[in-house]
Amino acid sequence: MEREDSFICSSCCKQASEQQTNNSTQTRKYKTFSGRNIIFWKGRCITSHQPAVLIMTFLLIIIVAILFFSFDARYLAIRLNPVILVPPILSLIYLLIFLLKAACIDPGIIPKPMPDEIAYFEKKYPKASQGSSPEWKTDYFGQEITLKQC
């Protein structure tokens, strides 16, 4: 029984090491991108060419939150109830998470497909690769308009 387990484990490790060597020889798409954006964490975070604006925004939000929690929130917690601090804390956390998410996802970048991706798409969807999009004519306030589907 132990022999089979060791054989399975060694074959899994061998396959994983082969995949790592195959992946290391391929170039990532973000490395070939020639834009002005700054790319962090192996392409997981793509920001604009001015990350100082993002840092300043984070600092301003944190400073305002510190002022709120040190003066107003402390007064409210003493006078009313400490549970009153839960919504502002959750709002601050959501705000910072979504600001970071919006700053790190740049929708303006559409990577060009590799030749094998193009061939796969053309084989899977032959009508779409011919360049003909469906179109139809409709009447709009007495004027005939041609609509095309992208």
mmCIF file of C-alpha atoms in Angstrom:
data_model
loop_
_atom_site.group_PDB
_atom_site.id
_atom_site.type_symbol
_atom_site.label_atom_id
_atom_site.label_comp_id
_atom_site.label_asym_id
_atom_site.label_seq_id
_atom_site.Cartn_x
_atom_site.Cartn_y
_atom_site.Cartn_z
ATOM 1 C CA MET A 1 0.000 0.000 0.000
ATOM 2 C CA GLU A 2 2.793 2.405 0.844
ATOM 3 C CA ARG A 3 4.492 1.689 -2.435
ATOM 4 C CA GLU A 4 1.441 2.742 -4.476
ATOM 5 C CA ASP A 5 1.055 5.946 -2.455
ATOM 6 C CA SER A 6 4.697 6.864 -2.971
ATOM 7 C CA PHE A 7 4.369 6.148 -6.694
ATOM 8 C CA ILE A 8 1.285 8.375 -6.945
ATOM 9 C CA CYS A 9 2.964 11.120 -4.979
ATOM 10 C CA SER A 10 6.129 11.021 -7.075
ATOM 11 C CA SER A 11 4.129 11.092 -10.316
ATOM 12 C CA CYS A 12 2.095 14.072 -9.082
ATOM 13 C CA CYS A 13 5.263 15.917 -8.085
ATOM 14 C CA LYS A 14 6.804 15.125 -11.455
ATOM 15 C CA GLN A 15 3.763 16.482 -13.302
ATOM 16 C CA ALA A 16 3.744 19.626 -11.156
ATOM 17 C CA SER A 17 7.449 20.252 -11.798
ATOM 18 C CA GLU A 18 6.917 19.758 -15.550
ATOM 19 C CA GLN A 19 4.079 22.290 -15.498
ATOM 20 C CA GLN A 20 6.259 24.772 -13.626
ATOM 21 C CA THR A 21 9.042 24.461 -16.208
ATOM 22 C CA ASN A 22 6.517 24.906 -19.031
ATOM 23 C CA ASN A 23 5.012 27.974 -17.352
ATOM 24 C CA SER A 24 8.415 29.522 -16.665
ATOM 25 C CA THR A 25 9.354 29.473 -20.355
ATOM 26 C CA GLN A 26 6.182 31.319 -21.411
ATOM 27 C CA THR A 27 6.116 35.104 -21.224
ATOM 28 C CA ARG A 28 3.263 36.688 -19.357
ATOM 29 C CA LYS A 29 1.043 39.115 -21.243
ATOM 30 C CA TYR A 30 1.669 41.919 -18.779
ATOM 31 C CA LYS A 31 5.418 41.747 -19.497
ATOM 32 C CA THR A 32 4.860 42.493 -23.180
ATOM 33 C CA PHE A 33 2.404 45.341 -22.483
ATOM 34 C CA SER A 34 3.850 48.623 -23.713
ATOM 35 C CA GLY A 35 1.467 51.045 -21.964
ATOM 36 C CA ARG A 36 2.196 53.648 -19.310
ATOM 37 C CA ASN A 37 0.438 51.786 -16.507
ATOM 38 C CA ILE A 38 2.366 50.371 -13.579
ATOM 39 C CA ILE A 39 1.945 46.648 -12.948
ATOM 40 C CA PHE A 40 2.377 45.057 -9.500
ATOM 41 C CA TRP A 41 2.244 41.493 -8.148
ATOM 42 C CA LYS A 42 2.748 39.629 -11.435
ATOM 43 C CA GLY A 43 -0.085 41.449 -13.200
ATOM 44 C CA ARG A 44 -2.680 41.150 -10.434
ATOM 45 C CA CYS A 45 -2.732 44.926 -9.796
ATOM 46 C CA ILE A 46 -2.574 47.388 -12.685
ATOM 47 C CA THR A 47 -2.623 51.063 -11.701
ATOM 48 C CA SER A 48 -2.272 54.306 -13.564
ATOM 49 C CA HIS A 49 1.088 55.898 -14.182
ATOM 50 C CA GLN A 50 0.522 58.133 -11.116
ATOM 51 C CA PRO A 51 0.222 55.870 -8.050
ATOM 52 C CA ALA A 52 0.857 58.878 -5.800
ATOM 53 C CA VAL A 53 -2.759 59.970 -6.342
ATOM 54 C CA LEU A 54 -3.991 56.630 -4.995
ATOM 55 C CA ILE A 55 -1.675 56.839 -1.984
ATOM 56 C CA MET A 56 -2.814 60.415 -1.265
ATOM 57 C CA THR A 57 -6.472 59.351 -1.496
ATOM 58 C CA PHE A 58 -5.876 56.501 0.946
ATOM 59 C CA LEU A 59 -4.075 58.831 3.358
ATOM 60 C CA LEU A 60 -6.840 61.443 3.242
ATOM 61 C CA ILE A 61 -9.510 58.829 3.909
ATOM 62 C CA ILE A 62 -7.504 57.358 6.792
ATOM 63 C CA ILE A 63 -6.871 60.820 8.304
ATOM 64 C CA VAL A 64 -10.570 61.704 8.182
ATOM 65 C CA ALA A 65 -11.458 58.312 9.694
ATOM 66 C CA ILE A 66 -8.951 58.797 12.508
ATOM 67 C CA LEU A 67 -10.393 62.230 13.272
ATOM 68 C CA PHE A 68 -13.933 60.858 13.254
ATOM 69 C CA PHE A 69 -13.138 57.878 15.475
ATOM 70 C CA SER A 70 -11.062 59.906 17.926
ATOM 71 C CA PHE A 71 -13.598 62.739 18.466
ATOM 72 C CA ASP A 72 -17.154 62.165 17.204
ATOM 73 C CA ALA A 73 -17.322 58.396 17.504
ATOM 74 C CA ARG A 74 -15.887 58.411 21.012
ATOM 75 C CA TYR A 75 -18.514 60.956 22.092
ATOM 76 C CA LEU A 76 -21.304 58.897 20.489
ATOM 77 C CA ALA A 77 -20.050 55.665 22.041
ATOM 78 C CA ILE A 78 -19.989 57.225 25.513
ATOM 79 C CA ARG A 79 -23.340 59.029 25.242
ATOM 80 C CA LEU A 80 -25.369 56.456 23.304
ATOM 81 C CA ASN A 81 -23.982 52.973 22.843
ATOM 82 C CA PRO A 82 -20.691 51.469 21.556
ATOM 83 C CA VAL A 83 -22.679 49.495 18.967
ATOM 84 C CA ILE A 84 -23.196 52.791 17.136
ATOM 85 C CA LEU A 85 -19.582 52.420 15.866
ATOM 86 C CA VAL A 86 -20.259 49.258 13.849
ATOM 87 C CA PRO A 87 -21.732 50.935 10.711
ATOM 88 C CA PRO A 88 -18.910 53.517 10.349
ATOM 89 C CA ILE A 89 -16.273 50.810 10.801
ATOM 90 C CA LEU A 90 -17.904 48.565 8.184
ATOM 91 C CA SER A 91 -18.321 51.527 5.826
ATOM 92 C CA LEU A 92 -14.643 52.409 6.175
ATOM 93 C CA ILE A 93 -13.579 48.834 5.472
ATOM 94 C CA TYR A 94 -15.848 48.587 2.414
ATOM 95 C CA LEU A 95 -14.643 51.962 1.166
ATOM 96 C CA LEU A 96 -10.970 51.004 1.385
ATOM 97 C CA ILE A 97 -11.529 47.572 -0.188
ATOM 98 C CA PHE A 98 -13.510 48.921 -3.122
ATOM 99 C CA LEU A 99 -11.106 51.823 -3.642
ATOM 100 C CA LEU A 100 -8.217 49.383 -3.840
ATOM 101 C CA LYS A 101 -10.197 47.110 -6.144
ATOM 102 C CA ALA A 102 -11.139 49.982 -8.455
ATOM 103 C CA ALA A 103 -7.572 51.271 -8.487
ATOM 104 C CA CYS A 104 -6.037 47.885 -9.297
ATOM 105 C CA ILE A 105 -8.408 46.826 -12.054
ATOM 106 C CA ASP A 106 -7.864 48.857 -15.184
ATOM 107 C CA PRO A 107 -10.686 48.181 -17.632
ATOM 108 C CA GLY A 108 -8.892 50.094 -20.386
ATOM 109 C CA ILE A 109 -6.458 47.259 -21.040
ATOM 110 C CA ILE A 110 -7.674 44.580 -23.405
ATOM 111 C CA PRO A 111 -4.773 42.227 -24.054
ATOM 112 C CA LYS A 112 -4.263 41.106 -27.615
ATOM 113 C CA PRO A 113 -4.930 37.404 -28.083
ATOM 114 C CA MET A 114 -2.076 35.084 -28.890
ATOM 115 C CA PRO A 115 -2.125 33.274 -32.277
ATOM 116 C CA ASP A 116 -3.227 29.985 -30.693
ATOM 117 C CA GLU A 117 -6.108 31.791 -28.952
ATOM 118 C CA ILE A 118 -7.200 33.288 -32.288
ATOM 119 C CA ALA A 119 -7.096 29.872 -33.968
ATOM 120 C CA TYR A 120 -9.131 28.317 -31.142
ATOM 121 C CA PHE A 121 -11.759 31.084 -31.330
ATOM 122 C CA GLU A 122 -12.037 30.825 -35.132
ATOM 123 C CA LYS A 123 -12.444 27.051 -34.911
ATOM 124 C CA LYS A 124 -15.053 27.233 -32.144
ATOM 125 C CA TYR A 125 -17.095 30.117 -33.613
ATOM 126 C CA PRO A 126 -16.767 30.027 -37.414
ATOM 127 C CA LYS A 127 -19.569 32.562 -38.075
ATOM 128 C CA ALA A 128 -18.076 35.185 -35.762
ATOM 129 C CA SER A 129 -14.665 34.933 -37.402
ATOM 130 C CA GLN A 130 -16.099 35.703 -40.870
ATOM 131 C CA GLY A 131 -16.745 39.284 -39.849
ATOM 132 C CA SER A 132 -20.460 39.263 -40.678
ATOM 133 C CA SER A 133 -22.576 40.563 -37.844
ATOM 134 C CA PRO A 134 -26.332 40.220 -37.884
ATOM 135 C CA GLU A 135 -28.195 43.348 -38.864
ATOM 136 C CA TRP A 136 -31.825 44.312 -39.253
ATOM 137 C CA LYS A 137 -33.804 47.343 -40.261
ATOM 138 C CA THR A 138 -36.351 49.070 -38.069
ATOM 139 C CA ASP A 139 -38.631 52.067 -38.296
ATOM 140 C CA TYR A 140 -37.863 54.948 -35.925
ATOM 141 C CA PHE A 141 -40.313 57.858 -36.140
ATOM 142 C CA GLY A 142 -40.861 57.243 -39.825
ATOM 143 C CA GLN A 143 -37.155 56.899 -40.665
ATOM 144 C CA GLU A 144 -35.655 53.514 -41.536
ATOM 145 C CA ILE A 145 -32.567 52.680 -39.453
ATOM 146 C CA THR A 146 -30.168 49.748 -39.862
ATOM 147 C CA LEU A 147 -29.163 48.145 -36.562
ATOM 148 C CA LYS A 148 -26.085 45.958 -36.268
ATOM 149 C CA GLN A 149 -25.336 43.526 -33.473
ATOM 150 C CA CYS A 150 -21.751 43.579 -32.267
#
